[in-house]
CSV table of C-alpha atoms in Angstrom, one decimal:
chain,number,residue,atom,x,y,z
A,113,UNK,CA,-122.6,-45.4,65.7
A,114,UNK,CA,-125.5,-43.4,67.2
A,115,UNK,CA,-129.1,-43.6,66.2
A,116,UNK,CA,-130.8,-40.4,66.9
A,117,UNK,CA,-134.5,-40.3,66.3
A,118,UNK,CA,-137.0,-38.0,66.6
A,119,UNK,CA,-140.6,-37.8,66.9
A,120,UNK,CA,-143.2,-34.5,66.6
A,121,UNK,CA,-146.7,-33.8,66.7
A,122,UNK,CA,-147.0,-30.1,65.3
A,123,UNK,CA,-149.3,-27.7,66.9
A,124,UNK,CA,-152.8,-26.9,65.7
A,125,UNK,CA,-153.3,-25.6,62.1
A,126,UNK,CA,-155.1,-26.4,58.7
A,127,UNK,CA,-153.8,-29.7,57.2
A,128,UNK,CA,-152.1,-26.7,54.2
A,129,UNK,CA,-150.3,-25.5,56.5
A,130,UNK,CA,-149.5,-28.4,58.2
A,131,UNK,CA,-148.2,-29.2,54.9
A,132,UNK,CA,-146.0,-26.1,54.4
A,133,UNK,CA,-144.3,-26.9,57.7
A,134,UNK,CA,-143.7,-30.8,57.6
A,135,UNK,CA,-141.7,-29.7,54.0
A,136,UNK,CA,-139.8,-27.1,55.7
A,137,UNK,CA,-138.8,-29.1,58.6
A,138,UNK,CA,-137.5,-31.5,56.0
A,139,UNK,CA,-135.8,-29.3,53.5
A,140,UNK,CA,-134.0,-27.9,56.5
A,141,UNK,CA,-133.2,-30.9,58.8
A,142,UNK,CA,-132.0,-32.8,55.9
A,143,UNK,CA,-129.8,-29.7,54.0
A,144,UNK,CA,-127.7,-30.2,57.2
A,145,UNK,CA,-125.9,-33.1,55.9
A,146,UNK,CA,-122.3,-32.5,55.3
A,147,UNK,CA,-122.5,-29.6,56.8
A,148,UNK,CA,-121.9,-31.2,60.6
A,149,UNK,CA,-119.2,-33.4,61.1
A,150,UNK,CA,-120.0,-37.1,62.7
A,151,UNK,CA,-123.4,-36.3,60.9
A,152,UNK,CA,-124.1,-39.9,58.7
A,153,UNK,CA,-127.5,-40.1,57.6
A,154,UNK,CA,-130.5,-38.1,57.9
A,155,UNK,CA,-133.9,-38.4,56.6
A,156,UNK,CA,-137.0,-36.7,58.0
A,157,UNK,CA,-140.9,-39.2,57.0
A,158,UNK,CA,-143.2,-36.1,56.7
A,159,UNK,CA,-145.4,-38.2,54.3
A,160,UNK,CA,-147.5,-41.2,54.2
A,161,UNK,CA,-148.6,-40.9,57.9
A,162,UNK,CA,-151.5,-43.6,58.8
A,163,UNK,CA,-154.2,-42.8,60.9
A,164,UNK,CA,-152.8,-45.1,63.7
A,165,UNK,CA,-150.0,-42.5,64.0
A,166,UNK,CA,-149.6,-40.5,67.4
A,167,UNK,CA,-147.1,-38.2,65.5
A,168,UNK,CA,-147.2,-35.8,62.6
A,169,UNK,CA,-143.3,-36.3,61.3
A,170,UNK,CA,-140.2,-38.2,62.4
A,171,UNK,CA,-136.4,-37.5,62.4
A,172,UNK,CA,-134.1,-40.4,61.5
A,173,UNK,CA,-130.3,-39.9,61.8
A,174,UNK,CA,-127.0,-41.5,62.2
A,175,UNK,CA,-123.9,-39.8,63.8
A,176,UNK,CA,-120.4,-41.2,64.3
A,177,UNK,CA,-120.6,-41.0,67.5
A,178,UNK,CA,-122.3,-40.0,71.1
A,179,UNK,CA,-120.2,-37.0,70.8
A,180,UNK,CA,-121.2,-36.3,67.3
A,181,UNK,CA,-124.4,-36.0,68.3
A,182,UNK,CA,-123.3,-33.7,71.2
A,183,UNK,CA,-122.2,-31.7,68.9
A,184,UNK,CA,-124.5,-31.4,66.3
A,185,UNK,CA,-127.3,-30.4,68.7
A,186,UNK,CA,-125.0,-27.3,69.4
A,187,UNK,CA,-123.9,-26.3,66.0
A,188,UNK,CA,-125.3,-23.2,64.4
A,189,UNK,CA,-126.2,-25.1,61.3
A,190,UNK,CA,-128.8,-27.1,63.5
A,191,UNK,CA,-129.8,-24.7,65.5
A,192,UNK,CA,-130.9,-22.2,63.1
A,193,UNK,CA,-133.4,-24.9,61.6
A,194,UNK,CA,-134.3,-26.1,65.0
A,195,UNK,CA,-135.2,-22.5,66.1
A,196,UNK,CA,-136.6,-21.1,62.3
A,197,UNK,CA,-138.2,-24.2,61.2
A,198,UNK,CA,-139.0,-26.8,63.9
A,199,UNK,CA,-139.3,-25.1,67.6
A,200,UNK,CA,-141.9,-22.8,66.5
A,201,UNK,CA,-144.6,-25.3,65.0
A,202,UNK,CA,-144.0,-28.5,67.1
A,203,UNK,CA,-146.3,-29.3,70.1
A,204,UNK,CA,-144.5,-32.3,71.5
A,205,UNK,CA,-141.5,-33.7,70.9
A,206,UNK,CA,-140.1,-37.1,71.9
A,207,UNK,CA,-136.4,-38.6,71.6
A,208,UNK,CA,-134.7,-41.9,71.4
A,209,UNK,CA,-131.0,-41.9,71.0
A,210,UNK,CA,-129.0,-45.4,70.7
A,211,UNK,CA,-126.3,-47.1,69.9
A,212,UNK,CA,-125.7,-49.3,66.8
């Protein structure tokens, strides 16, 4: 198995709209699964964020595989959310992917 995690800090904007985005991101990310084969798990934290954070929201997924995930960052599914609903409000952006 593949741990694929993800890290954002969203660009500047009120702390409303920050919170219209973060529930977006995760309606969306998280709709995906089964809809994208290999895809396990998937959970987006939007909430409870402590002021030591250095990010704004994280991605936490499982795939099947190294492929899977190959995969799933290329299907249409994904990258319609990515594009709609996460590209557009996210500053930085940092990745770990490992295996389990």
């Amino acid at each position: 198995m593949v741990k694929h995690i993800i890290l954002w800090t969203l660009k500047e904007m009120s702390e409303e709209e920050k919170s219209v985005v973060k529930a977006e991101i995760k309606s969306g990310l998280e709709s995906l699964k089964g809809k994208i084969p290999g895809l396990l798990e998937i959970k987006v934290v939007a909430n409870g964020r402590l002021e030591s954070s250095t990010a704004d929201l994280m991605l936490d997924s499982t795939f099947e595989s190294f492929d899977a995930l190959k995969a799933y960052s290329k299907h249409p599914e994904h990258v319609k959310v990515a594009d709609e609903k996460v590209r557009p409000f996210t500053a930085s952006r940092a990745c770990l992917d490992f295996e389990v």
